CSV table of C-alpha atoms and ligand atoms in Angstrom, one decimal:
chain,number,residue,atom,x,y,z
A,243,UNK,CA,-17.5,8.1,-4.9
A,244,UNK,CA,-16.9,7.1,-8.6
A,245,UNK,CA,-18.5,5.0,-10.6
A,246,UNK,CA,-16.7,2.1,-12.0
A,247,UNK,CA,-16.2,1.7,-15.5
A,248,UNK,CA,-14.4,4.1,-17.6
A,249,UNK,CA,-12.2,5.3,-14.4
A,250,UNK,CA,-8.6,5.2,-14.3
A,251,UNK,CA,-7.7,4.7,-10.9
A,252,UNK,CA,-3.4,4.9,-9.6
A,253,UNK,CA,-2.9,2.6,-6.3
A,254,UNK,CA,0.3,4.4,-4.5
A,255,UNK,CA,2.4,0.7,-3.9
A,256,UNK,CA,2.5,-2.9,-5.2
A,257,UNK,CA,2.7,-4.4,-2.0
A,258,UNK,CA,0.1,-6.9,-0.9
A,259,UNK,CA,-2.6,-4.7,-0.3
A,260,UNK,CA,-2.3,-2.7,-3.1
A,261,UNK,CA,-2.2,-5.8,-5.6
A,262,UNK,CA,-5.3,-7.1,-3.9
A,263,UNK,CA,-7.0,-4.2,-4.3
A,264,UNK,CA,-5.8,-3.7,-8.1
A,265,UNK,CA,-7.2,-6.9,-8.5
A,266,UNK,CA,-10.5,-6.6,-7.0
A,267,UNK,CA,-10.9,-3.3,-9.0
A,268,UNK,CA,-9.9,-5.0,-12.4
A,269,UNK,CA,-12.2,-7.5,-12.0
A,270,UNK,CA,-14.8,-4.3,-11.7
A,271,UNK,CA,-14.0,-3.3,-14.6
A,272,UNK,CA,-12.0,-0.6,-14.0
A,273,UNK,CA,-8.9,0.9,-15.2
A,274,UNK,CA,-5.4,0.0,-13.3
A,275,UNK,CA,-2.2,1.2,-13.0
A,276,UNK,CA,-0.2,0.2,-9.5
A,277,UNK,CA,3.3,2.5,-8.8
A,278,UNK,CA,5.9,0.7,-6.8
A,279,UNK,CA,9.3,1.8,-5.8
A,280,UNK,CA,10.3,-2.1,-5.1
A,281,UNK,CA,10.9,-1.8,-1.3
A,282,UNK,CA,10.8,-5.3,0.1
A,283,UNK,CA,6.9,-5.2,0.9
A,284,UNK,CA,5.9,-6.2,4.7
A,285,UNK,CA,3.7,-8.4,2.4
A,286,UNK,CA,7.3,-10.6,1.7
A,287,UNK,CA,8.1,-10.6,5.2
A,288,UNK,CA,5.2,-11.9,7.1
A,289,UNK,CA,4.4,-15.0,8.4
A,290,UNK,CA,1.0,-15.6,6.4
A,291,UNK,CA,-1.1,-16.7,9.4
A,292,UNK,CA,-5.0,-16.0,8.8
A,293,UNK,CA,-5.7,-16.1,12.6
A,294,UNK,CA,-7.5,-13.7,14.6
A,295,UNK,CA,-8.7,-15.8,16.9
A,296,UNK,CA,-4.7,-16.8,17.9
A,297,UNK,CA,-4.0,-12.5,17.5
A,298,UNK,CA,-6.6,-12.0,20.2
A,299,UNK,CA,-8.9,-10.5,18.2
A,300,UNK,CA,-12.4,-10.5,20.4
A,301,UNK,CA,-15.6,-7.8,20.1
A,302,UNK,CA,-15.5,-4.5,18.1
A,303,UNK,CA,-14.9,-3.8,14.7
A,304,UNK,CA,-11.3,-4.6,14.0
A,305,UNK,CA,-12.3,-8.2,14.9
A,306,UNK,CA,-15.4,-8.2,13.2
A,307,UNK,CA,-13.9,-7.0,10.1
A,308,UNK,CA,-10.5,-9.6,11.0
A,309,UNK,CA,-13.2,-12.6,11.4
A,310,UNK,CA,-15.0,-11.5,7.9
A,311,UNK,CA,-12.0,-11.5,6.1
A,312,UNK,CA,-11.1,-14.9,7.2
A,313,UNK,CA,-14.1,-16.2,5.8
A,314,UNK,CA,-13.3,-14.7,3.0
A,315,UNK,CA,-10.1,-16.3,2.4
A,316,UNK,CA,-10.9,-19.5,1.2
A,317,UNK,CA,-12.6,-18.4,-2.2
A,318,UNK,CA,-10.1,-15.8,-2.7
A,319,UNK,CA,-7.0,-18.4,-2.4
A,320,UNK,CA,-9.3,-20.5,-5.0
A,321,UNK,CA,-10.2,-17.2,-7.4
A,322,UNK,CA,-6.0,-15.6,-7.1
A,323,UNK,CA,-5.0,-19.5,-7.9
A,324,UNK,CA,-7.0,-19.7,-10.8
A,325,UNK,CA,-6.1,-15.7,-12.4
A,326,UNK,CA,-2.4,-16.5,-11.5
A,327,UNK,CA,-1.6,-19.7,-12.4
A,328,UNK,CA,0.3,-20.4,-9.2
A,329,UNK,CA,-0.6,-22.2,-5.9
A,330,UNK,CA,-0.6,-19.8,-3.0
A,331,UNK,CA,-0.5,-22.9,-0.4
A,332,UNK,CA,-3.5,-21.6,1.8
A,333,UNK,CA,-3.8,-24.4,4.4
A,334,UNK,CA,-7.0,-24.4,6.9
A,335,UNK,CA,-4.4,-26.1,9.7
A,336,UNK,CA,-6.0,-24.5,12.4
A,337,UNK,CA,-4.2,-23.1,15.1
A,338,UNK,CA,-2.8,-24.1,19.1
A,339,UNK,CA,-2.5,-21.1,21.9
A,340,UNK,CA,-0.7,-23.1,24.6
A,341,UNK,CA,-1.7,-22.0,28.0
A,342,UNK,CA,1.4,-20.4,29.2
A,343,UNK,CA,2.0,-17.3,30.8
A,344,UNK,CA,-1.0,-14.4,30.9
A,345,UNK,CA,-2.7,-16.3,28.3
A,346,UNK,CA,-6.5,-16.2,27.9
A,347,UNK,CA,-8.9,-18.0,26.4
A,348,UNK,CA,-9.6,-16.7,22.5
A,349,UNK,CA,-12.8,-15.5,21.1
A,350,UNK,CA,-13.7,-19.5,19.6
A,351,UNK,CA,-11.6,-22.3,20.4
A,352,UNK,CA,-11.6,-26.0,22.2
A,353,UNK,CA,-9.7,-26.9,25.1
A,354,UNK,CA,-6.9,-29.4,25.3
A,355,UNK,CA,-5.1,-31.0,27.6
A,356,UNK,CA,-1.3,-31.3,28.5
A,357,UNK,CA,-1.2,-34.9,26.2
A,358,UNK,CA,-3.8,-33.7,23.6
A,359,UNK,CA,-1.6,-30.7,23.2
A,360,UNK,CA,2.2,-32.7,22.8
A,361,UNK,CA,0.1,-35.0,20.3
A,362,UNK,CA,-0.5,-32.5,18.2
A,363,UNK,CA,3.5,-30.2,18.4
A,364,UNK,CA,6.7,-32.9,18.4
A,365,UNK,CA,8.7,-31.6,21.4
A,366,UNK,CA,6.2,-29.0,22.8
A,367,UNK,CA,8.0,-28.4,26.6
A,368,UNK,CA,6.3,-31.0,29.1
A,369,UNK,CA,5.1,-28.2,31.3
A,370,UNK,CA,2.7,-27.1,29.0
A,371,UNK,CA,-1.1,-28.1,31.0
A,372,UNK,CA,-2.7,-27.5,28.1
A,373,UNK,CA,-3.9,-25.2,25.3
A,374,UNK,CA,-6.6,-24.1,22.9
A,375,UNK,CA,-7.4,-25.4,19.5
A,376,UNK,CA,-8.6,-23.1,17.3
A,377,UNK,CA,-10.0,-25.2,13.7
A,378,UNK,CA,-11.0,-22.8,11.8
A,379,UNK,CA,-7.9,-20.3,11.8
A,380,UNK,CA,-5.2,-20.8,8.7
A,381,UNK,CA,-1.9,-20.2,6.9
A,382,UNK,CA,-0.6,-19.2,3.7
A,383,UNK,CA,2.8,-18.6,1.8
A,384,UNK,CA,2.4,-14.8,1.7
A,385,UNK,CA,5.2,-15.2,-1.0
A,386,UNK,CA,3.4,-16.7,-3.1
A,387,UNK,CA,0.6,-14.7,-2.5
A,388,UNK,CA,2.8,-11.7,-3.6
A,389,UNK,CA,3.8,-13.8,-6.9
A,390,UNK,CA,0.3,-14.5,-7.4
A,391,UNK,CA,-1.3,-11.7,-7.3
A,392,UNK,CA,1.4,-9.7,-9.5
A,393,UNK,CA,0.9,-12.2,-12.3
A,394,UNK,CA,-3.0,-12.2,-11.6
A,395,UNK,CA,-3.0,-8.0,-12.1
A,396,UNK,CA,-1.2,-8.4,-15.3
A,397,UNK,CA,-3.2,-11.2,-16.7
A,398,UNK,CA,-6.3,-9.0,-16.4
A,399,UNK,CA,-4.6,-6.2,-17.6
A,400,UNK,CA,-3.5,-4.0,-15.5
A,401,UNK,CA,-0.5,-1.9,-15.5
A,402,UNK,CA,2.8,-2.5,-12.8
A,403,UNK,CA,5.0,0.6,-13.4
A,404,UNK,CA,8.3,-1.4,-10.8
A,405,UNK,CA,11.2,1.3,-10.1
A,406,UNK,CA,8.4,3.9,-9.6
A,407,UNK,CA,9.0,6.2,-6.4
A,408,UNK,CA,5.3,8.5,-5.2
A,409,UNK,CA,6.8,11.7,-3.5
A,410,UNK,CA,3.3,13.5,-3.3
A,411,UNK,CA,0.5,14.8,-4.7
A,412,UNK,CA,1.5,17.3,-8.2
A,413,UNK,CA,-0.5,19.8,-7.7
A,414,UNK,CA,-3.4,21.1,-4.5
A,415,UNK,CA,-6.5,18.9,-6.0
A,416,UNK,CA,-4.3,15.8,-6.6
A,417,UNK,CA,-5.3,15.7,-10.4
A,418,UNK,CA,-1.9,14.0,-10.7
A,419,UNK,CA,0.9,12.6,-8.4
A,420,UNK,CA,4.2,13.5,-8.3
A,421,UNK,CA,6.5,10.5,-9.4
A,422,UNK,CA,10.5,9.7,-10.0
A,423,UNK,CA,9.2,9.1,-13.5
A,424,UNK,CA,7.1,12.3,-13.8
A,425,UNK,CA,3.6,13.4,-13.0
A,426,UNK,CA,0.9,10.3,-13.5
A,427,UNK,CA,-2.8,11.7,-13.4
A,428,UNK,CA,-5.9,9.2,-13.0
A,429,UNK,CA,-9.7,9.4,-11.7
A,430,UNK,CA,-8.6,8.4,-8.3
A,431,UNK,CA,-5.9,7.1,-6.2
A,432,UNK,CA,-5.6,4.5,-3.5
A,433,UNK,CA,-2.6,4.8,-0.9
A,434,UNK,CA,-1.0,1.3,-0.4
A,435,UNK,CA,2.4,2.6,0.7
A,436,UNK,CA,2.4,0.4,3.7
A,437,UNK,CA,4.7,1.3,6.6
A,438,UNK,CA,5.7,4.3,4.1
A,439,UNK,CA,2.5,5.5,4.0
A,440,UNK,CA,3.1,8.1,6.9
A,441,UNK,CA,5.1,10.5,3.9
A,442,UNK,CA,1.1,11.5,3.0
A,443,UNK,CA,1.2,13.2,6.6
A,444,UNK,CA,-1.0,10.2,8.0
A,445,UNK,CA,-0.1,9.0,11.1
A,446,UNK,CA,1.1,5.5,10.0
A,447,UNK,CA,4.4,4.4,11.5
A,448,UNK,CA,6.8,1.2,10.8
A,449,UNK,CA,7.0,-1.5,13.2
A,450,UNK,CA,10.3,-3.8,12.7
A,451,UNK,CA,9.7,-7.5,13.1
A,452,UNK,CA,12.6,-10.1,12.2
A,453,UNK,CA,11.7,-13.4,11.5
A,454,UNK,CA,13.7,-16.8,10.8
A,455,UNK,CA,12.9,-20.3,9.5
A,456,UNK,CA,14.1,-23.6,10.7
A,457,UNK,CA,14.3,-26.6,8.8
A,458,UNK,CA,11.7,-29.9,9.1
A,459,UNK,CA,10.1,-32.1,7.1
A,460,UNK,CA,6.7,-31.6,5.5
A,461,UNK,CA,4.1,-32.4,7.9
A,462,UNK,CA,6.3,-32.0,11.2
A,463,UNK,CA,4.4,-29.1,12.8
A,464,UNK,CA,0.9,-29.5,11.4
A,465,UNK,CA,-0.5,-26.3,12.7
A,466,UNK,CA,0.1,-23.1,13.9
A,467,UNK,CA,1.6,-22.9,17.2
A,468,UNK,CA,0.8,-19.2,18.5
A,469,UNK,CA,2.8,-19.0,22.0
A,470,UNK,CA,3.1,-15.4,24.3
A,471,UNK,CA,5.8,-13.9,22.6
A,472,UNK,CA,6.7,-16.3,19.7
A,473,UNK,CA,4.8,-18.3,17.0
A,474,UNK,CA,5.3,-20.7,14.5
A,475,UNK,CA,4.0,-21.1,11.6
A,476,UNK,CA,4.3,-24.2,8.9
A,477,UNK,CA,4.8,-24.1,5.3
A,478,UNK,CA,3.9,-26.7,2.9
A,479,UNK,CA,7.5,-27.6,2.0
A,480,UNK,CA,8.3,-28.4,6.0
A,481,UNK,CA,9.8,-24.8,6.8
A,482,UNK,CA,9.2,-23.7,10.0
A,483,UNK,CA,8.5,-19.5,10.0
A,484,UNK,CA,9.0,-18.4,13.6
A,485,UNK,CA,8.2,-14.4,14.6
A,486,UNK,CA,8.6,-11.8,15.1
A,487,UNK,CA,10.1,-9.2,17.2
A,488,UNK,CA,8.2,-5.9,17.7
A,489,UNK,CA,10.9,-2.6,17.5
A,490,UNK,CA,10.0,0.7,17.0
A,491,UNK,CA,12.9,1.5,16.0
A,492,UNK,CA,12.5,2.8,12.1
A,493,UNK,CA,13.4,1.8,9.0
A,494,UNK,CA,16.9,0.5,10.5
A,495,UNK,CA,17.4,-3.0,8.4
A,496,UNK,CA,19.3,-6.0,9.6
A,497,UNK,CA,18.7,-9.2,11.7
A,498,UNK,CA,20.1,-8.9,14.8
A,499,UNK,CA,22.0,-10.9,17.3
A,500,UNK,CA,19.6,-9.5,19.6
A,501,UNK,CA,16.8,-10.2,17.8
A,502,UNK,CA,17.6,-13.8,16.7
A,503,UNK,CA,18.6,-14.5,20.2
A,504,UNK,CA,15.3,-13.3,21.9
A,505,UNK,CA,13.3,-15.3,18.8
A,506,UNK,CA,15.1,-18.6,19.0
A,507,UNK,CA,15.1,-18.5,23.1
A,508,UNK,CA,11.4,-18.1,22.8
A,509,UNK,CA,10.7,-20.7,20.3
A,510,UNK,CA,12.7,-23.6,22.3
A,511,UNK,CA,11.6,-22.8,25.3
A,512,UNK,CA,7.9,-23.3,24.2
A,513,UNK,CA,9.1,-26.6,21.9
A,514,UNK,CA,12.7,-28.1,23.1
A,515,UNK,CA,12.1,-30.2,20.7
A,516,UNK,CA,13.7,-27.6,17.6
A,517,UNK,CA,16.7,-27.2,18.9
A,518,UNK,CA,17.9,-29.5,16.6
A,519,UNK,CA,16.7,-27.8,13.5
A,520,UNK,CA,19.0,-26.5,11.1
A,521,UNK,CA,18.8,-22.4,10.6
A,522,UNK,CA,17.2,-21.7,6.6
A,523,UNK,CA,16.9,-18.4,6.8
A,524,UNK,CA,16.4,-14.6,8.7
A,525,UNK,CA,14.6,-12.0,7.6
A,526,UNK,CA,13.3,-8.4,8.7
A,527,UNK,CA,10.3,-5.9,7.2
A,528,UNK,CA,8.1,-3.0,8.4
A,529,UNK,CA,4.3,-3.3,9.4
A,530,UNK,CA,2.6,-0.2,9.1
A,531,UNK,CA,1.1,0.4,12.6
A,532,UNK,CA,-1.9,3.0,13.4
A,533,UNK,CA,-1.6,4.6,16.7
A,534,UNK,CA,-4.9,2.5,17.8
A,535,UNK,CA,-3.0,-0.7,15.7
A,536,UNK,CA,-6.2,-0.9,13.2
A,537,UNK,CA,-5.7,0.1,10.0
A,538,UNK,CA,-7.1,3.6,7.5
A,539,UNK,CA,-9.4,2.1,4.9
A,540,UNK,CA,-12.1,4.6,2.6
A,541,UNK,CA,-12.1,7.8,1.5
A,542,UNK,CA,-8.8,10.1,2.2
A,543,UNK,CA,-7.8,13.5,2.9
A,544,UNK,CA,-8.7,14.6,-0.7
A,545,UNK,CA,-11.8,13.8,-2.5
A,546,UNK,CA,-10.4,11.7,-4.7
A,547,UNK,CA,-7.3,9.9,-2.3
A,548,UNK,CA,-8.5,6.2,-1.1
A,549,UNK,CA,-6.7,4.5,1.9
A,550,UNK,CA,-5.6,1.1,2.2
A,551,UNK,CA,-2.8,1.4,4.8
A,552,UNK,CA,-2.1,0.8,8.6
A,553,UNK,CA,-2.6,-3.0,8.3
A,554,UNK,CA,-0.3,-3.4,11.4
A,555,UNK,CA,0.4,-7.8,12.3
A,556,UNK,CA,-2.7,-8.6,10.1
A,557,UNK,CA,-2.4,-7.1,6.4
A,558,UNK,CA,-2.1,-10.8,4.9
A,559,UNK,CA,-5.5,-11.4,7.0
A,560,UNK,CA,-7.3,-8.3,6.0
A,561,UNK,CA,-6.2,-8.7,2.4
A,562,UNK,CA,-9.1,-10.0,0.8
A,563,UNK,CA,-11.6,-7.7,3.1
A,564,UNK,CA,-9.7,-5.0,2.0
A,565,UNK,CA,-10.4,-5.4,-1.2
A,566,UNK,CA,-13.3,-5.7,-1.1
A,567,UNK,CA,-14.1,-2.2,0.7
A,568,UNK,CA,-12.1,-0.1,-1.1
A,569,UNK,CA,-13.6,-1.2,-4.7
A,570,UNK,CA,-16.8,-0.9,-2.7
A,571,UNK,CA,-16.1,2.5,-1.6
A,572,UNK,CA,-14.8,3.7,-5.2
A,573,UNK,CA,-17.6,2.2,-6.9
A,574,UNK,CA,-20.3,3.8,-5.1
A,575,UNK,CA,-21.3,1.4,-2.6
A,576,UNK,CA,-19.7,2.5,0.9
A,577,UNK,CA,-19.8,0.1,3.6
A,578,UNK,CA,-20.9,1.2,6.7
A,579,UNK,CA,-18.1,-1.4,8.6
A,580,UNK,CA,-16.1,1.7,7.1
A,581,UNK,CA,-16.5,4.6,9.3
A,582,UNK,CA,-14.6,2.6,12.2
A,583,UNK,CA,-11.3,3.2,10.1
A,584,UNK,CA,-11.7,6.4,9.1
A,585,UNK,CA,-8.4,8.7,9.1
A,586,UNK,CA,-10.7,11.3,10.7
A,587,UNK,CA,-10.5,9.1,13.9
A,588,UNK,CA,-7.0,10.3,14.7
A,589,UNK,CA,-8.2,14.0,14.0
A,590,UNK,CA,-5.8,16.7,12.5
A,591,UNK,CA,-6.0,17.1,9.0
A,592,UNK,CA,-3.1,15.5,7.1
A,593,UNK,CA,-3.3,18.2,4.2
B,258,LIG,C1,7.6,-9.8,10.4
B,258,LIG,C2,6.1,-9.6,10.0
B,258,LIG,C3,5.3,-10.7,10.2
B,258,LIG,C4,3.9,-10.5,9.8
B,258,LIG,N1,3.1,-11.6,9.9
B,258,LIG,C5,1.8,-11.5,9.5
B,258,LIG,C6,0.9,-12.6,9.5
B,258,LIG,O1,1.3,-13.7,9.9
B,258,LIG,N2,-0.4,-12.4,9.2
B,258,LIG,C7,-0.9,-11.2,8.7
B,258,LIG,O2,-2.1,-11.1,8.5
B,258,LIG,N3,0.0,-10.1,8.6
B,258,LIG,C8,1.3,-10.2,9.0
B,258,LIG,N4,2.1,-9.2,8.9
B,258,LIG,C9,1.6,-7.9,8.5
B,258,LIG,C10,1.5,-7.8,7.0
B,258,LIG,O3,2.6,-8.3,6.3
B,258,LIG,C11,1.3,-6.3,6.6
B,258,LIG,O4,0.2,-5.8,7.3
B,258,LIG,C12,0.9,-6.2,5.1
B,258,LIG,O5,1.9,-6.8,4.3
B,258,LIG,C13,0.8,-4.7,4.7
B,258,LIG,O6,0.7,-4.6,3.3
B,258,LIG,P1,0.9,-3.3,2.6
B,258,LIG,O7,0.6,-3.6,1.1
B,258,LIG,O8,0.2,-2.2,3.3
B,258,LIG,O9,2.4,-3.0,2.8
B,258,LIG,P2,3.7,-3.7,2.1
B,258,LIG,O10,3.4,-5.1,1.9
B,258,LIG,O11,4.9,-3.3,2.9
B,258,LIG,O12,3.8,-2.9,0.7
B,258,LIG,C14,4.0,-1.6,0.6
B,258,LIG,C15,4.5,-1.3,-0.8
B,258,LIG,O13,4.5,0.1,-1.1
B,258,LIG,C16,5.7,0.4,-1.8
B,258,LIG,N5,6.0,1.8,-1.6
B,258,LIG,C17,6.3,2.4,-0.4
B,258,LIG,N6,6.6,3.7,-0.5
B,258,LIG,C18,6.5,3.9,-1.9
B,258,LIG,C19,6.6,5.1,-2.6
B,258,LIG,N7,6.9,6.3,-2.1
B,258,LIG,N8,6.5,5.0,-4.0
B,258,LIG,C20,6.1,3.8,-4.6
B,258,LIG,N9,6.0,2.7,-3.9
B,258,LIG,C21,6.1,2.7,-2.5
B,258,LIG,C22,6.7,-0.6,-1.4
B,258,LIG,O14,7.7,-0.8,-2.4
B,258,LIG,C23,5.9,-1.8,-1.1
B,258,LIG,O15,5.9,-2.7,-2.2
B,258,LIG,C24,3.5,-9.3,9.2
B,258,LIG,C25,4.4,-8.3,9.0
B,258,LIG,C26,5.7,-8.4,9.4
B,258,LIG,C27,6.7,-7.3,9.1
């Protein structure tokens, strides 16, 4: 536990959840310098939906802390906006969960039928009897997000050493860490490596997803559509984000024919009606994935190492939430939703 002003605190990767957290602890007044190798961040990858009610998210704490962070999320797409400069498209477009397959009802939601339900999704398949509306669950362009928050950092003056690889701490207390540009000693340090994380011993893991948008015009799909194995997700500009595959299979890149097969199959047979929607774009990235799926957040393995890692399908989510706890934590004010994501869960000690 520090106390906030006149600290100098290092967060271990400029992905999304380590610029949210740079953020939150400039605007506490404290020092900031973020290290980032320039790995393409999970951050870039995702699909920006702000919907753990559509996840499945129901009872304990990751859901509690999930459904906090949502509410969050509308005064933090206002404050990044205003720091930044630049939209970050947060829509409140609500989501459908089409009642297919082994599908259960979410935590909140309305039911509707078969012809409420093809209303609302152009060329949702005929079979569908129905589905559940969930109003209060969202989107955002996690790129822009990304964008936003970099600029937002560096307006309020913060430092972004880009090119930067962490390989560990420098020395047993972690007065410093060991850098491709040479010790860098602060206060404290926060761990935002993402699905890298796991080189600090912790058991975080990467999870590949690939991804690919189709082509529309704005206002086509006007919500989420959050199927059994695929979703879809617009964006302002009419895109059409469909995900994601789930491969534990490391860091191997690449989209695969596999992989875009298994997606696109998905996606048409829950809306025929895209099959005539050109192909933008495919994409792959790495969630980092706890062995119980929730993520490491609070104090570390060393007194003065934070985590903010293991954000698995929901670190765009969890961003603002985040945050929030871990200047919280490093300020002095713990948070008891904390000791749910604890590293000490897991057991062992990572040292
Ligand atoms: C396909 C896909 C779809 C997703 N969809 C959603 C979604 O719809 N909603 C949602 O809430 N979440 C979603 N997620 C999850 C979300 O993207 C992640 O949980 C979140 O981005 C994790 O953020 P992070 O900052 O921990 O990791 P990242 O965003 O991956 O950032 C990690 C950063 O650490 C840096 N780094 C790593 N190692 C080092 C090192 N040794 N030295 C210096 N820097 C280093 C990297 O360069 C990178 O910038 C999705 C993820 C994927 C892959």
């Amino acid at each position: 536990m520090l106390s906030g002003c006149g600290m100098k605190i290092c967060i271990l990767g400029g992905g999304l959840i380590g610029l949210a957290v740079a953020l939150e602890l400039r605007l506490a007044g404290v020092e900031v310098v973020v290290l980032d190798r320039g790995s393409v961040p999970a951050g870039w990858a995702a699909a920006g939906m702000i919907a753990p009610a559509a996840e499945g998210l129901a009872g304990g704490p990751l859901a509690d802390l999930a459904f906090a962070s949502r509410a969050l999320w509308p005064a933090w797409a206002v404050r990044l906006e205003e720091f930044s400069g630049q939209g970050i498209d947060y829509t409140p477009c609500g989501a459908l969960v089409p009642a297919v397959g082994d599908a259960i009802a979410p935590a909140e939601g309305q039911w509707w039928d078969s012809a409420r339900m093809a209303s609302a999704v152009p060329g949702l398949a005929p079979e569908i009897a129905g589905g559940w509306w969930l109003e209060k669950e969202a989107c955002v362009d996690n790129r822009k997000v990304l964008t936003a928050l970099r600029l937002a950092v560096e307006r309020l003056g913060a430092e972004i050493w880009a090119g930067v690889t962490v390989t560990g701490p420098a020395d047993p207390g972690l007065a410093a860490v060991a850098t491709s540009a040479g010790p860098v000693a602060a206060d404290a340090f926060v761990l935002a490596q993402g699905a890298w994380s796991g080189a600090w011993g912790l058991p975080v893991q990467p999870l590949k997803g690939q991804m690919l948008a189709l082509e529309s015009e704005p206002g086509w799909l006007g919500a989420i559509v959050f199927g059994e194995d695929i979703y879809l997700v617009p964006r302002r500009d009419g895109r059409i984000v469909l995900g994601a595959t789930q491969e534990t299979i490391g860091f191997t890149p690449g989209n695969t024919a596999g992989g875009m097969a298994s997606l696109l199959a998905a996606a048409l047979t829950l809306v025929p009606g895209l099959a005539s929607h050109c192909i933008l774009e495919q994409w792959w990235g790495f969630r980092p994935v706890s062995p119980d799926a929730a993520p490491l957040i609070g104090p570390g393995p060393w007194p003065n190492l934070y985590l903010a890692t293991g954000h698995h399908r929901n670190g765009v989510l969890l961003a603002p939430v985040t945050a929030q706890l871990v200047t919280r934590a490093l300020t002095g004010d713990e948070d008891p939703l904390l000791s749910a994501f604890s590293y000490r869960r897991f057991g062992g000690d990572p040292r």
